[in-house]
XYZ file of C-alpha atoms in Angstrom:
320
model
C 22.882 5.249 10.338
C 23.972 7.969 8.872
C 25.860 7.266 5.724
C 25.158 5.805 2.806
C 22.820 6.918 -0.189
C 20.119 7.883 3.139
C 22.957 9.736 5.139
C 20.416 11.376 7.446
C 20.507 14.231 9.792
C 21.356 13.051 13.322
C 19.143 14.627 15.897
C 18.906 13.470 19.688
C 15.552 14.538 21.373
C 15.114 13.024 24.739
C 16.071 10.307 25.064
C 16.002 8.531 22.150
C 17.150 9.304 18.307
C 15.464 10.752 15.083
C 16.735 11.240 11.950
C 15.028 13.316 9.678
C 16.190 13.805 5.887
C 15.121 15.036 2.446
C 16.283 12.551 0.466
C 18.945 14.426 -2.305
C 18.059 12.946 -5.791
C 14.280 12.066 -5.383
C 13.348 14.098 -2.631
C 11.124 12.336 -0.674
C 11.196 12.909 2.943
C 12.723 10.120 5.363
C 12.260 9.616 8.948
C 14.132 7.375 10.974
C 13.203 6.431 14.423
C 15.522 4.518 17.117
C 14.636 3.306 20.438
C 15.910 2.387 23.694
C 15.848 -1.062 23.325
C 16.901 -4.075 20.698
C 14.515 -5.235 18.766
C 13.918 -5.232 14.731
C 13.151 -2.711 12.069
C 10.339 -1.833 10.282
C 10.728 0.083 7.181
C 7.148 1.574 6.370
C 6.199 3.483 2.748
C 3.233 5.204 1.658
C 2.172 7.697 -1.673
C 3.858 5.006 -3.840
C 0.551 6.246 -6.034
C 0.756 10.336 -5.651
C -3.260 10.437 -4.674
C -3.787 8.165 -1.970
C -3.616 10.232 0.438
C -5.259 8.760 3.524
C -1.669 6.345 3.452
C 0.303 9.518 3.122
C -1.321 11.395 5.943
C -1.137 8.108 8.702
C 2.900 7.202 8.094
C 3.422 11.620 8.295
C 0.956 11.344 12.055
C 2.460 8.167 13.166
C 5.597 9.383 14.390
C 3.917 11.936 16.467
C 1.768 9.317 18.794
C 4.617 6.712 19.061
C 5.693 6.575 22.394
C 9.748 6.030 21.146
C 10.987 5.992 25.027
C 9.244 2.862 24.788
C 10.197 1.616 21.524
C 12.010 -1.826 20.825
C 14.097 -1.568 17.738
C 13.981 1.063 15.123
C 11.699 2.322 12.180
C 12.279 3.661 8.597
C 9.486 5.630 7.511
C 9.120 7.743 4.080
C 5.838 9.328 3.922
C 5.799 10.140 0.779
C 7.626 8.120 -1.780
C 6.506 9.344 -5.292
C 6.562 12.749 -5.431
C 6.086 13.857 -8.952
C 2.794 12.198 -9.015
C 1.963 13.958 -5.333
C 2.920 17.400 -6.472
C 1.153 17.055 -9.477
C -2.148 15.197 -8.303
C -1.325 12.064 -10.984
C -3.537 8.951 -10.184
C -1.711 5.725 -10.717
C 1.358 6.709 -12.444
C 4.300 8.816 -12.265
C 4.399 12.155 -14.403
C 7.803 11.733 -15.172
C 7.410 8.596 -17.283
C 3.928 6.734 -17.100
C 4.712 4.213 -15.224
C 3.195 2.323 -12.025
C 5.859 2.285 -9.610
C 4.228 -0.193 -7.604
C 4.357 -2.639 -10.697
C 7.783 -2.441 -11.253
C 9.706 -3.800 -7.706
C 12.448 -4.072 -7.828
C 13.232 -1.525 -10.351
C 16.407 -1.239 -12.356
C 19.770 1.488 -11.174
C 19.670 2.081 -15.172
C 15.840 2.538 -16.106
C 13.691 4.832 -15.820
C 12.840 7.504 -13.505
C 10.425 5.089 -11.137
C 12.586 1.795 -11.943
C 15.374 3.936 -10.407
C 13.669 5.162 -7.767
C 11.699 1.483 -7.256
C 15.493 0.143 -7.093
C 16.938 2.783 -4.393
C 13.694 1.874 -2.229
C 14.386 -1.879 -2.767
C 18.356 -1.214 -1.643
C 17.467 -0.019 1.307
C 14.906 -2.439 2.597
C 16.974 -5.020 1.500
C 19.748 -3.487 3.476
C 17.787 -2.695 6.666
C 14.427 -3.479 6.883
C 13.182 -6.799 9.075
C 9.388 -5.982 8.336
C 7.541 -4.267 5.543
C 4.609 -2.306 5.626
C 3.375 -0.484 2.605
C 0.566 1.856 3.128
C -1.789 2.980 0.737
C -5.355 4.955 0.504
C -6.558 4.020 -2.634
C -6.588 6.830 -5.985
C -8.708 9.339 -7.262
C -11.506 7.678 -8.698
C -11.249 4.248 -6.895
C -12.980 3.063 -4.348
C -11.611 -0.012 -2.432
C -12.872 -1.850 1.019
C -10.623 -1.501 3.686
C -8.273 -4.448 3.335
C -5.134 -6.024 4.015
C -3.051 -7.727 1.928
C -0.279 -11.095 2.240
C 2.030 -12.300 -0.626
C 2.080 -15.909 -0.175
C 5.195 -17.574 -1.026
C 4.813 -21.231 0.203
C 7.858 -20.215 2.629
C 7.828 -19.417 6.727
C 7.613 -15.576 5.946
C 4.049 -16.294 5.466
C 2.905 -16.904 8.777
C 4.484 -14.267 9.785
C 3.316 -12.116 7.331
C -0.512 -12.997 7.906
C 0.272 -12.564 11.847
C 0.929 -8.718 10.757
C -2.513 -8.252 8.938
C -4.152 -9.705 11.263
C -2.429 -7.402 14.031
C -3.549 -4.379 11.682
C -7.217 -5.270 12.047
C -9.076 -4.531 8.505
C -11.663 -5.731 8.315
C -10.664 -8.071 4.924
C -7.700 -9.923 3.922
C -6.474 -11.251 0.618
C -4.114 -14.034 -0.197
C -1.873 -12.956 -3.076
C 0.362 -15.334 -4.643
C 3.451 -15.803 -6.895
C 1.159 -16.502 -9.968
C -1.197 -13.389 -9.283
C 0.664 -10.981 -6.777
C -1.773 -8.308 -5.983
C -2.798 -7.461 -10.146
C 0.394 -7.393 -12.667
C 2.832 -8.127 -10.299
C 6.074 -6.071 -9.344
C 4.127 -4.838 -6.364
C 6.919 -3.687 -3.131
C 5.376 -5.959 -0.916
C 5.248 -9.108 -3.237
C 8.894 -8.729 -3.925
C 9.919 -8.085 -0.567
C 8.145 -11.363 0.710
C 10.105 -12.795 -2.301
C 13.016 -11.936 -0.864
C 12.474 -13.205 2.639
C 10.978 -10.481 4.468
C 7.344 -10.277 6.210
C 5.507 -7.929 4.381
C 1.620 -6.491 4.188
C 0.056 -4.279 1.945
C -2.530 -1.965 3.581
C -5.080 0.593 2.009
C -8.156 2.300 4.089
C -9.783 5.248 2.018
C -9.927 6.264 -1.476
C -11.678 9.142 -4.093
C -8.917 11.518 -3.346
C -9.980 12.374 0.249
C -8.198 12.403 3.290
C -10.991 10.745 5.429
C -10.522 10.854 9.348
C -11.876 7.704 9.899
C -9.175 6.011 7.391
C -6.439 7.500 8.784
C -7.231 6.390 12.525
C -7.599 2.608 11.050
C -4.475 3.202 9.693
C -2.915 4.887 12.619
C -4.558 2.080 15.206
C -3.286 -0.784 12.906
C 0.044 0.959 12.959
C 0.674 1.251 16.413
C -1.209 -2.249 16.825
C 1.720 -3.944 14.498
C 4.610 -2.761 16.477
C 3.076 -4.715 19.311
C 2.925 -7.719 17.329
C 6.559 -7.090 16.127
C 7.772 -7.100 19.878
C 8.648 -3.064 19.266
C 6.110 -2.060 22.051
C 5.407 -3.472 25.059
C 1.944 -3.559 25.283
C 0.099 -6.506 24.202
C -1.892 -6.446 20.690
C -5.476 -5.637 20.963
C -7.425 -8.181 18.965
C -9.910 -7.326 16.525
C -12.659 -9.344 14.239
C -11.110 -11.920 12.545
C -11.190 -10.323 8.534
C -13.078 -11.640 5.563
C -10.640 -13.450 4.255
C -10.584 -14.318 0.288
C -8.247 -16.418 -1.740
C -7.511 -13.902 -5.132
C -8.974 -10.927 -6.985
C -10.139 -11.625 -10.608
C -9.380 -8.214 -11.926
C -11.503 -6.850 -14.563
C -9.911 -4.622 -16.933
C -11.152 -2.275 -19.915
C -10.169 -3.231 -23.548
C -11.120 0.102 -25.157
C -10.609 3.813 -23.975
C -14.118 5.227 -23.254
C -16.850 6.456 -21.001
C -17.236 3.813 -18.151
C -20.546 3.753 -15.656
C -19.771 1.546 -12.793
C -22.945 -0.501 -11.317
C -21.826 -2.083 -8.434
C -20.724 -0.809 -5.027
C -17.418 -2.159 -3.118
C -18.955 -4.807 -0.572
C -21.764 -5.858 -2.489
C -22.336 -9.729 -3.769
C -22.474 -10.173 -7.055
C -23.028 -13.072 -9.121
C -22.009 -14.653 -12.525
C -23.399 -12.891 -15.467
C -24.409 -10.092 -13.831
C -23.609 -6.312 -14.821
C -20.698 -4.344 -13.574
C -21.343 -1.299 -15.326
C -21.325 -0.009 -19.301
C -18.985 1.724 -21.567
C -20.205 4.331 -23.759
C -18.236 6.525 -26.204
C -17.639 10.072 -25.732
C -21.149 10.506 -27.776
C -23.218 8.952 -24.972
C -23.879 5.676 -27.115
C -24.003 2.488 -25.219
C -20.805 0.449 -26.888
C -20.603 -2.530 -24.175
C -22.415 -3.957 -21.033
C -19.426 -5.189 -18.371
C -20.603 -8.627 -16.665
C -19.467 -10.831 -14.060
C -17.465 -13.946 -15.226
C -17.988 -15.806 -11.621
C -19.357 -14.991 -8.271
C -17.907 -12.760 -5.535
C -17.524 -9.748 -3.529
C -16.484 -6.418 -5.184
C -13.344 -5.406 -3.150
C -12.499 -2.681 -5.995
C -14.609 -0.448 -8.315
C -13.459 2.640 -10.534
C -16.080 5.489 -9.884
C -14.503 7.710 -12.413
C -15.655 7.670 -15.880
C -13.044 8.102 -17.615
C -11.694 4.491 -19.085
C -8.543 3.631 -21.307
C -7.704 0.351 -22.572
C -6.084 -1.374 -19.641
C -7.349 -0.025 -16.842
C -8.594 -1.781 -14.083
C -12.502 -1.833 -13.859
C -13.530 -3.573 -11.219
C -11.361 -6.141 -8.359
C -13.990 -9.013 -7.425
C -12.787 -11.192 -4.364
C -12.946 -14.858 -4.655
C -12.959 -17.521 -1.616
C -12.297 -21.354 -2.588
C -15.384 -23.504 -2.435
């Protein structure tokens, strides 16, 4: 390493090698960890969405409990991706130009300010990164279960792919696929699967806090997955097999309004019955939310505050 649109700092402590680096036109911060050994490379991301901050917190801990005398193979970690909407405490989008960035993978060198910055993160795990883990807590306002997540392509990465969830140890999974990848598609992990690369999606934690007891799932499933990837030696500790569902049927709003969510993440709901209500800003009950088919609620918004579009409520399915 060392050159190239990353050209990190070169610093030797021990023995083994770390490269930290502010990156110059986005300025995220970049950490790059080599071991002893051979082995492969896993490029890790979290704050793709500037309030989840239980993700953020676990990738900026990790490299202080890694053992990297040990280490097998190298790691590319960048804490904090999109920093606009950090600094600024945006939910969902970036400041700079409303968009998702984690719906827009993988990006465009002439767009926007996220497609830009969605195509320099895409160069460089294209470039370097074996494995993919993208780590998230979930927004202000959201609540989600803690869950794991698997782009299915119909290809070999898949197996592969699912071994790594299952190494993190959430207790649920979801099967994405190319016709609904994780909501609107353009998701990081969904296009890196796409393009041949094992690849999870994570997320412990949510309403804005930075709960303890997310970040050590995240920080045990981190350390957990480099055993599975052969980068430590120990073996992988196993862990309850998840809850494992086929899709999310997304519910989202089609007016901007006052939204009261009914329904708690975990809890079994069935077809026809009420998710919450809208209301408009005078208090006056303008539409009841219902079920369209039976499942668990993996996602609920717990903020009021709705606009047209916005995701609702995430209800996991299982095949019958």
């Amino acid at each position: 390493m060392g050159t190239g649109p990353f050209a990190l700092e070169h610093r030797r402590m021990g023995k083994f090698y770390h490269w930290v680096e502010m990156d110059e036109e986005y300025g995220f911060p970049l950490v790059w960890m080599e071991g002893r050994g051979d082995g492969p490379t896993l490029f890790a991301t979290a704050g793709l969405h500037g309030t989840e901050y239980t993700g953020i917190e676990a990738l900026m801990r990790f490299p202080l409990i890694l053992d990297l005398e040990r280490l097998r193979g190298r790691m590319l970690l960048v804490p904090v991706v999109n920093l606009p909407a950090f600094q600024q405490r945006t939910a969902t989008v970036c400041p700079l130009d409303g968009k998702n960035l984690n719906r827009i993978f993988p990006g465009s060198v002439q767009g926007s300010y996220s497609e830009r910055l969605a195509h320099r993160l895409a160069t460089e795990i294209e470039m370097h990164a074996d494995f993919v883990v993208d780590v998230h807590g979930n927004e202000l306002g959201e609540a989600v279960l803690p869950l794991s997540a698997v782009h299915l392509t119909g290809h070999q990465v898949d197996e592969c792919a699912l071994n790594m969830a299952t190494a993190y140890g959430l207790p649920y999974l979801v099967h994405s696929s190319v016709e609904q990848p994780w909501g609107s598609g353009g998701t990081l992990f969904a296009w890196a699967a796409e393009l041949g690369k094992p690849a999870i999606l994570v997320q412990s934690g949510g309403q804005g806090h930075v709960g303890e007891e997310d970040v050590a799932r995240h920080l045990w499933g981190l350390v957990n997955l480099t055993r599975e990837l052969g980068m430590q030696p120990e073996e992988v500790e196993q862990r309850p097999v998840a809850d494992v569902f086929d899709s999310i049927e997304w519910m989202t709003s089609d007016r901007d309004g006052i939204y009261r969510c009914w329904v708690d993440v975990g809890e079994r709901v069935g077809k026809g019955q009420v998710l919450g209500i809208f209301y408009d800003y005078f208090g006056r009950e303008i539409k009841i939310e219902l079920a369209p088919n039976p499942g668990t609620v993996l996602y609920a918004a717990t903020a009021p505050s709705a606009r047209a579009g916005a995701v609702l409520t995430g209800i996991g399915k299982k095949r019958q």
